[in-house]
Coordinates of C-alpha atoms and ligand atoms in Angstrom, one line a residue:
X230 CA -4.1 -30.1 -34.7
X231 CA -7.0 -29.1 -32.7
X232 CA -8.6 -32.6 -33.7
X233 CA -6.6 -34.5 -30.8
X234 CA -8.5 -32.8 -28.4
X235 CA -12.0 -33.2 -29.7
X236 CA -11.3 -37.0 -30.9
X237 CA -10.8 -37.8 -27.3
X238 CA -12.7 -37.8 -24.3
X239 CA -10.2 -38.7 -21.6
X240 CA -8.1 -35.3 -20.3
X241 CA -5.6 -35.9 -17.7
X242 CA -8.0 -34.8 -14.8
X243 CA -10.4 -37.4 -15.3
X244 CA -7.7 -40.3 -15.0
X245 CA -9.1 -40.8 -11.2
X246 CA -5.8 -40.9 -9.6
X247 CA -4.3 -38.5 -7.2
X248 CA -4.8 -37.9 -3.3
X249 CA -8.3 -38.5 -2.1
X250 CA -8.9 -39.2 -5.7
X251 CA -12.0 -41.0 -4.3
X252 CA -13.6 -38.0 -3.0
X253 CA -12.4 -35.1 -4.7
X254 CA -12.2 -35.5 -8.7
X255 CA -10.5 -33.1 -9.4
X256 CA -8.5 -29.3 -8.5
X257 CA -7.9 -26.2 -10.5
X258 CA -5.9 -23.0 -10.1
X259 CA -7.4 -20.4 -12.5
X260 CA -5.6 -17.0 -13.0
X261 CA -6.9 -13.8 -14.5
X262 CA -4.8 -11.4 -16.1
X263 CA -4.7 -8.8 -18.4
X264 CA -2.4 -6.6 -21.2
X265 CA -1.3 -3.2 -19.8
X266 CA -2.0 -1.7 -23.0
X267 CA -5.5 -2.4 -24.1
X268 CA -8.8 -2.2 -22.7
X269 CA -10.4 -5.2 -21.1
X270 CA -12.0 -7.6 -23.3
X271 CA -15.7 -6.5 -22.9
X272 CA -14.6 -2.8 -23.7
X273 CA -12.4 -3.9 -26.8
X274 CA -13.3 -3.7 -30.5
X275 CA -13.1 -6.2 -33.0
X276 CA -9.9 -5.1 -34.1
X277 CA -8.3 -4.5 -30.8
X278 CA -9.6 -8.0 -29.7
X279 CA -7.3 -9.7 -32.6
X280 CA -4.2 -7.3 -31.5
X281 CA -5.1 -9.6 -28.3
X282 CA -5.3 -12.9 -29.9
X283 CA -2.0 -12.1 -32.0
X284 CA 0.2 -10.3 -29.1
X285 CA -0.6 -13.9 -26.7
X286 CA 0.4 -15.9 -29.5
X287 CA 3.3 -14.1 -30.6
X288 CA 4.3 -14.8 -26.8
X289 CA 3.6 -18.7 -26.9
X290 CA 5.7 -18.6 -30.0
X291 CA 8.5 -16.5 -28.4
X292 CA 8.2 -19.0 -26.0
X293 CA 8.5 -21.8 -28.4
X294 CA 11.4 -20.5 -29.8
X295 CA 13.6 -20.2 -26.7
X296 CA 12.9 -24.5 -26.0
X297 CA 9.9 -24.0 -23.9
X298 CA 6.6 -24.9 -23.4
X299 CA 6.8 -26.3 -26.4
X300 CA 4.1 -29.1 -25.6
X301 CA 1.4 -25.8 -25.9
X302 CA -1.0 -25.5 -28.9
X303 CA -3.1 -22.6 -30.3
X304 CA -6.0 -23.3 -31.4
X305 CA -8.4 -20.4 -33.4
X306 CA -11.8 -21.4 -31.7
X307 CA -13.2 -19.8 -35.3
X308 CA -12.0 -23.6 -37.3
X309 CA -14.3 -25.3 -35.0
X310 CA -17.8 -26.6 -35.3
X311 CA -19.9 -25.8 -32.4
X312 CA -20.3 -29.0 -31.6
X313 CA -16.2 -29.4 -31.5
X314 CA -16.1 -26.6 -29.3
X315 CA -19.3 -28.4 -27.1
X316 CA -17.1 -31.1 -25.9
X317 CA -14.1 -28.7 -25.3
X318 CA -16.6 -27.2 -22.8
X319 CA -17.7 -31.2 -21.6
X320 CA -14.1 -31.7 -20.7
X321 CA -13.6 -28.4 -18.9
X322 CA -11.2 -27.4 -21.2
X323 CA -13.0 -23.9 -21.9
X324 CA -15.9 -22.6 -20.8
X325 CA -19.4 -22.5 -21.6
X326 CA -19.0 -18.2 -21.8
X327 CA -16.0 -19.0 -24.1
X328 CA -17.6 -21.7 -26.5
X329 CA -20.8 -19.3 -27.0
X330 CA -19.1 -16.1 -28.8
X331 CA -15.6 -17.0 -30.5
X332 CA -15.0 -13.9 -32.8
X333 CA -11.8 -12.6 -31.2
X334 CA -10.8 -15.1 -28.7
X335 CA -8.6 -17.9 -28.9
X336 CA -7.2 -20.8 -26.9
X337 CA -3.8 -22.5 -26.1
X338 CA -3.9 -26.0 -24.8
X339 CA -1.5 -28.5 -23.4
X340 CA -0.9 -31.8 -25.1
X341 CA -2.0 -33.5 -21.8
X342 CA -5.0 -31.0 -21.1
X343 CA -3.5 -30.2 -17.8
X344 CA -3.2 -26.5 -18.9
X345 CA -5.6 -24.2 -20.9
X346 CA -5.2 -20.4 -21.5
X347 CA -8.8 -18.6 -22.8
X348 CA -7.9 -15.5 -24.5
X349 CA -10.6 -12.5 -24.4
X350 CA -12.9 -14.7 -22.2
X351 CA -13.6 -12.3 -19.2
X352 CA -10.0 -11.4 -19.1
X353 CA -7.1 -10.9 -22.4
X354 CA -6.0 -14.3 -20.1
X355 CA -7.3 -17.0 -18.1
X356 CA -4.7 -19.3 -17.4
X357 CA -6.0 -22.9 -16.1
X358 CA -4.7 -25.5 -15.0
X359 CA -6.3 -29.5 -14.2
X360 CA -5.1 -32.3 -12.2
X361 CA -6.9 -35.2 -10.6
X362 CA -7.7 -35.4 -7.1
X363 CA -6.5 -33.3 -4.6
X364 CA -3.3 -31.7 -5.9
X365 CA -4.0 -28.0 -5.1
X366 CA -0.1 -27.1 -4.9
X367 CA 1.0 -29.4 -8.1
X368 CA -1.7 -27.2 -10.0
X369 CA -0.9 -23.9 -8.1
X370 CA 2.9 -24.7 -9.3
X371 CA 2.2 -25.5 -12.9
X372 CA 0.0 -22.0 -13.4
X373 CA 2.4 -20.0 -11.8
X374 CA 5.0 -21.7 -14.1
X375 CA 2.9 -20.8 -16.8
X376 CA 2.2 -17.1 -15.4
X377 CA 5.8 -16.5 -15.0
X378 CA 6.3 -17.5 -18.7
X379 CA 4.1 -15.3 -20.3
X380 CA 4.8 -12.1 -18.0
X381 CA 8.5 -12.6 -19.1
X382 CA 6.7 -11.9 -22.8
X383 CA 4.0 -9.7 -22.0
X384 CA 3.3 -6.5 -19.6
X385 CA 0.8 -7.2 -17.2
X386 CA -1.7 -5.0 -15.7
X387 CA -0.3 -4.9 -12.3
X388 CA -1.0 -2.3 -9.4
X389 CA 1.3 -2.1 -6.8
X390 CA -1.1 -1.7 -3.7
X391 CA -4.1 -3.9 -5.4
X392 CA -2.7 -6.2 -7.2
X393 CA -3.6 -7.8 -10.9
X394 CA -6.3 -5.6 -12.3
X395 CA -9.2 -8.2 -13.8
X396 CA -12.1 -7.0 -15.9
X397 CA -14.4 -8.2 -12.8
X398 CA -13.3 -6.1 -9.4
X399 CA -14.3 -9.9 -7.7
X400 CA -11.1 -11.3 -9.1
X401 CA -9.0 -8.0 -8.5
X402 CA -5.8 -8.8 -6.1
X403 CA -4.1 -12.2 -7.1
X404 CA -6.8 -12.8 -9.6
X405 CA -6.8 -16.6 -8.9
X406 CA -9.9 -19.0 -7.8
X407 CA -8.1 -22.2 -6.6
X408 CA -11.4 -25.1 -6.7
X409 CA -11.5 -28.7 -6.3
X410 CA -14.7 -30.8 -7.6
X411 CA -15.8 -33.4 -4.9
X412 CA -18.4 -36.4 -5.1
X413 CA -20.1 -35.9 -2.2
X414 CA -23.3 -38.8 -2.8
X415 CA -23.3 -39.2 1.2
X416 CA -23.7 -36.4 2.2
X417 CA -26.4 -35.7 -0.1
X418 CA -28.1 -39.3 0.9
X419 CA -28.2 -38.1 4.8
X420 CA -29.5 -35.2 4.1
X421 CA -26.7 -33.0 5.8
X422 CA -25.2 -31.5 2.1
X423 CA -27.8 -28.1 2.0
X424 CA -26.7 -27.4 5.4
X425 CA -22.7 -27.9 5.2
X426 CA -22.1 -26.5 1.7
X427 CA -24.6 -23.7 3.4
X428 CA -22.3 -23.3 5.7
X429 CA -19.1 -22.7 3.6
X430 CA -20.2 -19.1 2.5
X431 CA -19.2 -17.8 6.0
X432 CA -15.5 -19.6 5.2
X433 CA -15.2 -17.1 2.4
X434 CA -16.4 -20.2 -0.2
X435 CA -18.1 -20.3 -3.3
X436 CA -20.3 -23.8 -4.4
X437 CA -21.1 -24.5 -8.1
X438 CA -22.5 -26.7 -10.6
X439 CA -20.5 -28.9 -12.5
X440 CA -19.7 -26.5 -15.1
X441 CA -19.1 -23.5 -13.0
X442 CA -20.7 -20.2 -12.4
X443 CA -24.6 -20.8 -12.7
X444 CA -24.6 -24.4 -13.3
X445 CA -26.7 -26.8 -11.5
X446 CA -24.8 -29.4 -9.2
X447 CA -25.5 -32.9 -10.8
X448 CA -24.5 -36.5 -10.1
X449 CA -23.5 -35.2 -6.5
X450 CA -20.4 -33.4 -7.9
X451 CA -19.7 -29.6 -6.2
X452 CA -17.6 -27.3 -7.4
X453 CA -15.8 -25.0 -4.0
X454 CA -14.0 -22.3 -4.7
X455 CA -12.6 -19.2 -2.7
X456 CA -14.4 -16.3 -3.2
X457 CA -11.8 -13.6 -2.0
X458 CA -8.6 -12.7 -4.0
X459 CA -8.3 -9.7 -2.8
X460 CA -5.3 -9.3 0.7
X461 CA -4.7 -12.6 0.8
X462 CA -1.9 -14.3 -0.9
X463 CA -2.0 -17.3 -3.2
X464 CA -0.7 -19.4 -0.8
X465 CA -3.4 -18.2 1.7
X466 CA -6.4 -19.3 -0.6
X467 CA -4.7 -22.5 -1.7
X468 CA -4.0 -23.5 2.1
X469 CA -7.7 -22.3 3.1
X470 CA -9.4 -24.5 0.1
X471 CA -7.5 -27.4 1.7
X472 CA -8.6 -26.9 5.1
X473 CA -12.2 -26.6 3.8
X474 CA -11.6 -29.6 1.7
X475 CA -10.3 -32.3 4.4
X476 CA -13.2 -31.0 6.6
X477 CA -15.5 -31.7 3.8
X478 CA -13.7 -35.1 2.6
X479 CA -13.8 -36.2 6.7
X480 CA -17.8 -35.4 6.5
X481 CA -18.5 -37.4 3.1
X482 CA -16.2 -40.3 5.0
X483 CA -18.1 -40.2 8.4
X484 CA -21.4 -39.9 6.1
X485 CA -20.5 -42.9 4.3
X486 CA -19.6 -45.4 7.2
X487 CA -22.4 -44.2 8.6
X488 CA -24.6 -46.0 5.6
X489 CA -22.7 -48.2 6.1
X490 CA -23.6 -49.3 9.6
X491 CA -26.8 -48.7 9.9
X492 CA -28.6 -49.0 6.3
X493 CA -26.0 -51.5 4.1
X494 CA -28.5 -53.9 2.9
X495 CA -30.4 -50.8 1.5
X496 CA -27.2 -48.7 0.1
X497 CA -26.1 -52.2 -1.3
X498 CA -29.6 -52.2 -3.1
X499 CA -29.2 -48.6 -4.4
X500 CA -25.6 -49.4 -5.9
X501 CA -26.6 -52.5 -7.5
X502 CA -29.8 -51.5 -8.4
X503 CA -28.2 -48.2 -10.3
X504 CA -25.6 -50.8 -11.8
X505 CA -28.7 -52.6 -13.4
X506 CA -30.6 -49.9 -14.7
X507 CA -27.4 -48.7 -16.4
X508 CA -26.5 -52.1 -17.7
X509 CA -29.5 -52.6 -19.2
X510 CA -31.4 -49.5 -20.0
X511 CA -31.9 -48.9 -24.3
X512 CA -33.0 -45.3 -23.4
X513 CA -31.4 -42.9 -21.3
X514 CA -31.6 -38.9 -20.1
X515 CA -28.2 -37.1 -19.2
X516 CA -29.8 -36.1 -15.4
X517 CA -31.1 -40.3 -14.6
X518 CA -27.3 -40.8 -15.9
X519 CA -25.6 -38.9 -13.6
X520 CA -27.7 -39.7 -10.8
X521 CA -26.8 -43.3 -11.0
X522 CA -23.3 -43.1 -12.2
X523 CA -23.1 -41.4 -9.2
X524 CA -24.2 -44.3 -7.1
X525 CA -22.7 -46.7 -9.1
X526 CA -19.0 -44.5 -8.2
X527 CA -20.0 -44.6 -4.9
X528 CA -20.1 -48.7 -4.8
X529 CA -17.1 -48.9 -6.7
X530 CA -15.4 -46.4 -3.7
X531 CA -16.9 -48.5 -1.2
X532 CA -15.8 -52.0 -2.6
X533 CA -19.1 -53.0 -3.0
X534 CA -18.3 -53.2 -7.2
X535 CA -15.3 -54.1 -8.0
X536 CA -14.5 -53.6 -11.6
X537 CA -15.6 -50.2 -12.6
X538 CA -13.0 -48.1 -12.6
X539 CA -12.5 -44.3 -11.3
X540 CA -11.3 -43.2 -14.5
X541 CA -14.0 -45.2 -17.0
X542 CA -17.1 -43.3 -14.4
X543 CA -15.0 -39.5 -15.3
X544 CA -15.0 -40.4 -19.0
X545 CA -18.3 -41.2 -19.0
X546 CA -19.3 -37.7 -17.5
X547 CA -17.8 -36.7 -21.2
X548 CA -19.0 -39.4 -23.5
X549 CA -22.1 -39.3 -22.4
X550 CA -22.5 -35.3 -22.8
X551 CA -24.8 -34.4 -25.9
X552 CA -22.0 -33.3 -27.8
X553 CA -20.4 -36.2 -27.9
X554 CA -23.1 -38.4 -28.4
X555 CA -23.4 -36.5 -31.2
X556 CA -19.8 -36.6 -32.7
X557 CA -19.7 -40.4 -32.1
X558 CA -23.0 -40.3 -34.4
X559 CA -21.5 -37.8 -36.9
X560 CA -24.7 -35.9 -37.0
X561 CA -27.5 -33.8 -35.7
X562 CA -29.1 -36.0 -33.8
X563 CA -32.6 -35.4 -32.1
X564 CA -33.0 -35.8 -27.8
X565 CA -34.3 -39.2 -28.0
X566 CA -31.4 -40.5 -30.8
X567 CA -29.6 -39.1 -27.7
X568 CA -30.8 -40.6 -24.8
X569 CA -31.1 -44.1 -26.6
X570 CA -26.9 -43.6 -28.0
X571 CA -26.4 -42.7 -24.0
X572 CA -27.7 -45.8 -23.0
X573 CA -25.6 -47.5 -25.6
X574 CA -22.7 -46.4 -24.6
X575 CA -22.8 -46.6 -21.0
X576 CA -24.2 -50.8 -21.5
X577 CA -21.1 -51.4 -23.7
X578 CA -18.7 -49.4 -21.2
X579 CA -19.7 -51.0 -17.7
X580 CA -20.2 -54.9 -19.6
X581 CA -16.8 -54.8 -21.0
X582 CA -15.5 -54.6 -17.6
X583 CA -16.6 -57.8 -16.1
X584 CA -18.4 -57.8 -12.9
X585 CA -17.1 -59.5 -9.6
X586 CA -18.9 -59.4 -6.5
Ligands
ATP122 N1 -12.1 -28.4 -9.9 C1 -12.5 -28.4 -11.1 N2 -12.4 -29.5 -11.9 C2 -12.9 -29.5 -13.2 N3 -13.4 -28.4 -13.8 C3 -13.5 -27.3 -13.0 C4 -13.1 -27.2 -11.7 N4 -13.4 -26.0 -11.2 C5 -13.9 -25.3 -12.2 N5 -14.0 -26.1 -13.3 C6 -14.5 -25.7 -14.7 O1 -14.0 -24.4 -15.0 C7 -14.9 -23.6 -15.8 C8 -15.1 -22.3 -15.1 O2 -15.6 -22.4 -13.8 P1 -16.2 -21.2 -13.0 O3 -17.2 -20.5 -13.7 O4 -16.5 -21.7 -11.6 O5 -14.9 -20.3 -12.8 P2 -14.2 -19.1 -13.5 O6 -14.8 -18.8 -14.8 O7 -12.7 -19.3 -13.5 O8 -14.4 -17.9 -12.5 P3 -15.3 -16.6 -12.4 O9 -16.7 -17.1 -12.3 O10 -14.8 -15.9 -11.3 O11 -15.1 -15.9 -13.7 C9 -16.2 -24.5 -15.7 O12 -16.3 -25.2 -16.9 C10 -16.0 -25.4 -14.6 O13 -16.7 -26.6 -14.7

């Protein structure tokens, strides 16, 4: 069953629709929670750690039984190949953490990947959810749908002054980080990125990489998150995100008509220019990709190309990925087999759209 979700690199997040879909890529509602009964997953042993696994998908089928959620799918991380479970990470399914050591975890998954539960990652659950653009109260409802579902199954560790308890006293309180991932190639262009994602701390923000907590921002995508969950409600943090994020998609817009005016010819030559090299490279590395899928997203958003879509630029952030690379190849492949199947790949992608000016 689990094949579906490797076989495929398009997830419903990455379909590039969805308000300000230009802009912001993608939001996410995350939600920490634990079992009453047993200790928190970096305490457990082996043993305890299946009683997890088993208890949370005794729920799902409980669950299944009684006509819903009946589009979720367990999935025992332990059947797949590390490289399976590489491009579960690629399309943000799990994450890295969870791909790394699978002995006692698991994973449930929707059949549209807008909703992923990672059992015995930092917490017995991490209930996800994935939409595209900026659709922070469509993903808040679907996790707390979710939520609601398995607390009808399951006893919570709840405290009635503090909240959910979380293995991690940072997610303590509602135990939710609400995020949306934004392109922000303008603001990065004109120089003013450093200093307004600087600025965001004071707002109670987090910025990340493009695959989370320690990761490296790349292709101009940021990850903002709140960084408080404690005395604040969900709909508090949701609503503050969205502030943060109009102000920030307002910036990227001002930034970009700015280019606009006063340097077209030469952001017309960087677009275009980007959109050659990745037309016609043979041999390609992941970071000289991203960097110019970047530009090239940006010229699609600005009308300056008109046939790329949103949604082929966010698959490409996953075909492109080593992991797949590899799959597509069936085989260990070394970094140069890589970089020249990257290049490949992205020829054959952008060609078969065909260009208009
Ligand atoms: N808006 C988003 N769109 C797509 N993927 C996202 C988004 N926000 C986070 N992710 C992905 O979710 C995974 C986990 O992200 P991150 O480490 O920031 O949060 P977390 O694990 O939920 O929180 P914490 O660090 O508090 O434990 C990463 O793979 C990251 O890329």
């Amino acid at each position: 069953m689990y094949e579906s979700f490797v076989n495929k690199a398009l997830s419903k997040w990455m379909e590039g629709t969805g308000d300000e879909g230009d802009i912001v890529i993608s939001s996410r509602i995350r939600l920490a929670r634990n079992l009453s009964t047993l200790p928190f997953p970096h305490l457990l042993n082996s043993t305890d750690a299946k009683k997890v696994v088993t208890m949370i998908h005794d729920a799902l089928q409980s669950l299944q039984a009684q006509e819903e959620e009946k589009d979720l799918v367990f999935i025992n991380l332990l059947e797949l190949q590390p490289m399976e479970r590489a491009i579960l990470v690629d399309k943000h399914l799990i994450s890295p953490q969870h791909a790394d050591e699978v002995a006692g975890r698991g994973l449930i998954v929707s059949l549209d990947e807008s909703v992923s539960i990672l059992i015995n990652e930092e917490d017995h659950l991490r209930i996800q959810c994935l939409y595209p653009g900026l659709e922070l109260e469509k993903v808040w409802n679907q996790a707390s749908k979710v939520d609601d579902l398995f607390e009808s199954q399951l006893d919570f560790a709840f405290d009635e002054k503090l909240g959910y308890l979380t293995a991690c006293p940072t997610n303590v309180g509602t135990g939710m980080r609400a995020s949306v991932m934004m392109h922000l190639p303008a603001l990065v262009m004109t120089n003013q990125a450093s200093r307004v994602l600087a600025s965001l701390t004071q707002l109670g923000m987090t910025v990340r990489g493009l695959f989370g907590e320690g990761t490296e921002a790349t292709g101009n995508l940021f990850q903002i998150s709140n960084q408080v969950t404690l005395g604040r409600s969900e709909e508090e943090i949701i609503s503050n995100l969205l502030v943060v994020a109009k102000q920030l998609i307002d910036q990227e817009r001002m930034a970009r008509h700015l280019l606009l005016k006063e340097t077209k010819k030469q952001l017309e030559d960087q677009v275009w220019r980007a959109y050659g090299i990745l037309t016609h490279a043979r041999v390609i590395s992941s970071q000289e990709a991203m960097s110019l899928l970047s530009k090239v997203r940006l010229g699609t958003d600005m009308g300056m190309i008109k046939t790329v879509s949103p949604q082929t630029l966010n698959e490409m952030l996953v075909l492109t990925r080593p992991a797949f690379l590899q799959k597509v190849k069936g085989k260990d492949i070394s970094a140069f087999e890589r970089d020249a199947q990257r290049a490949t790949i992205i020829r054959e992608k952008l060609l078969t759209e065909p260009l208009n000016q």
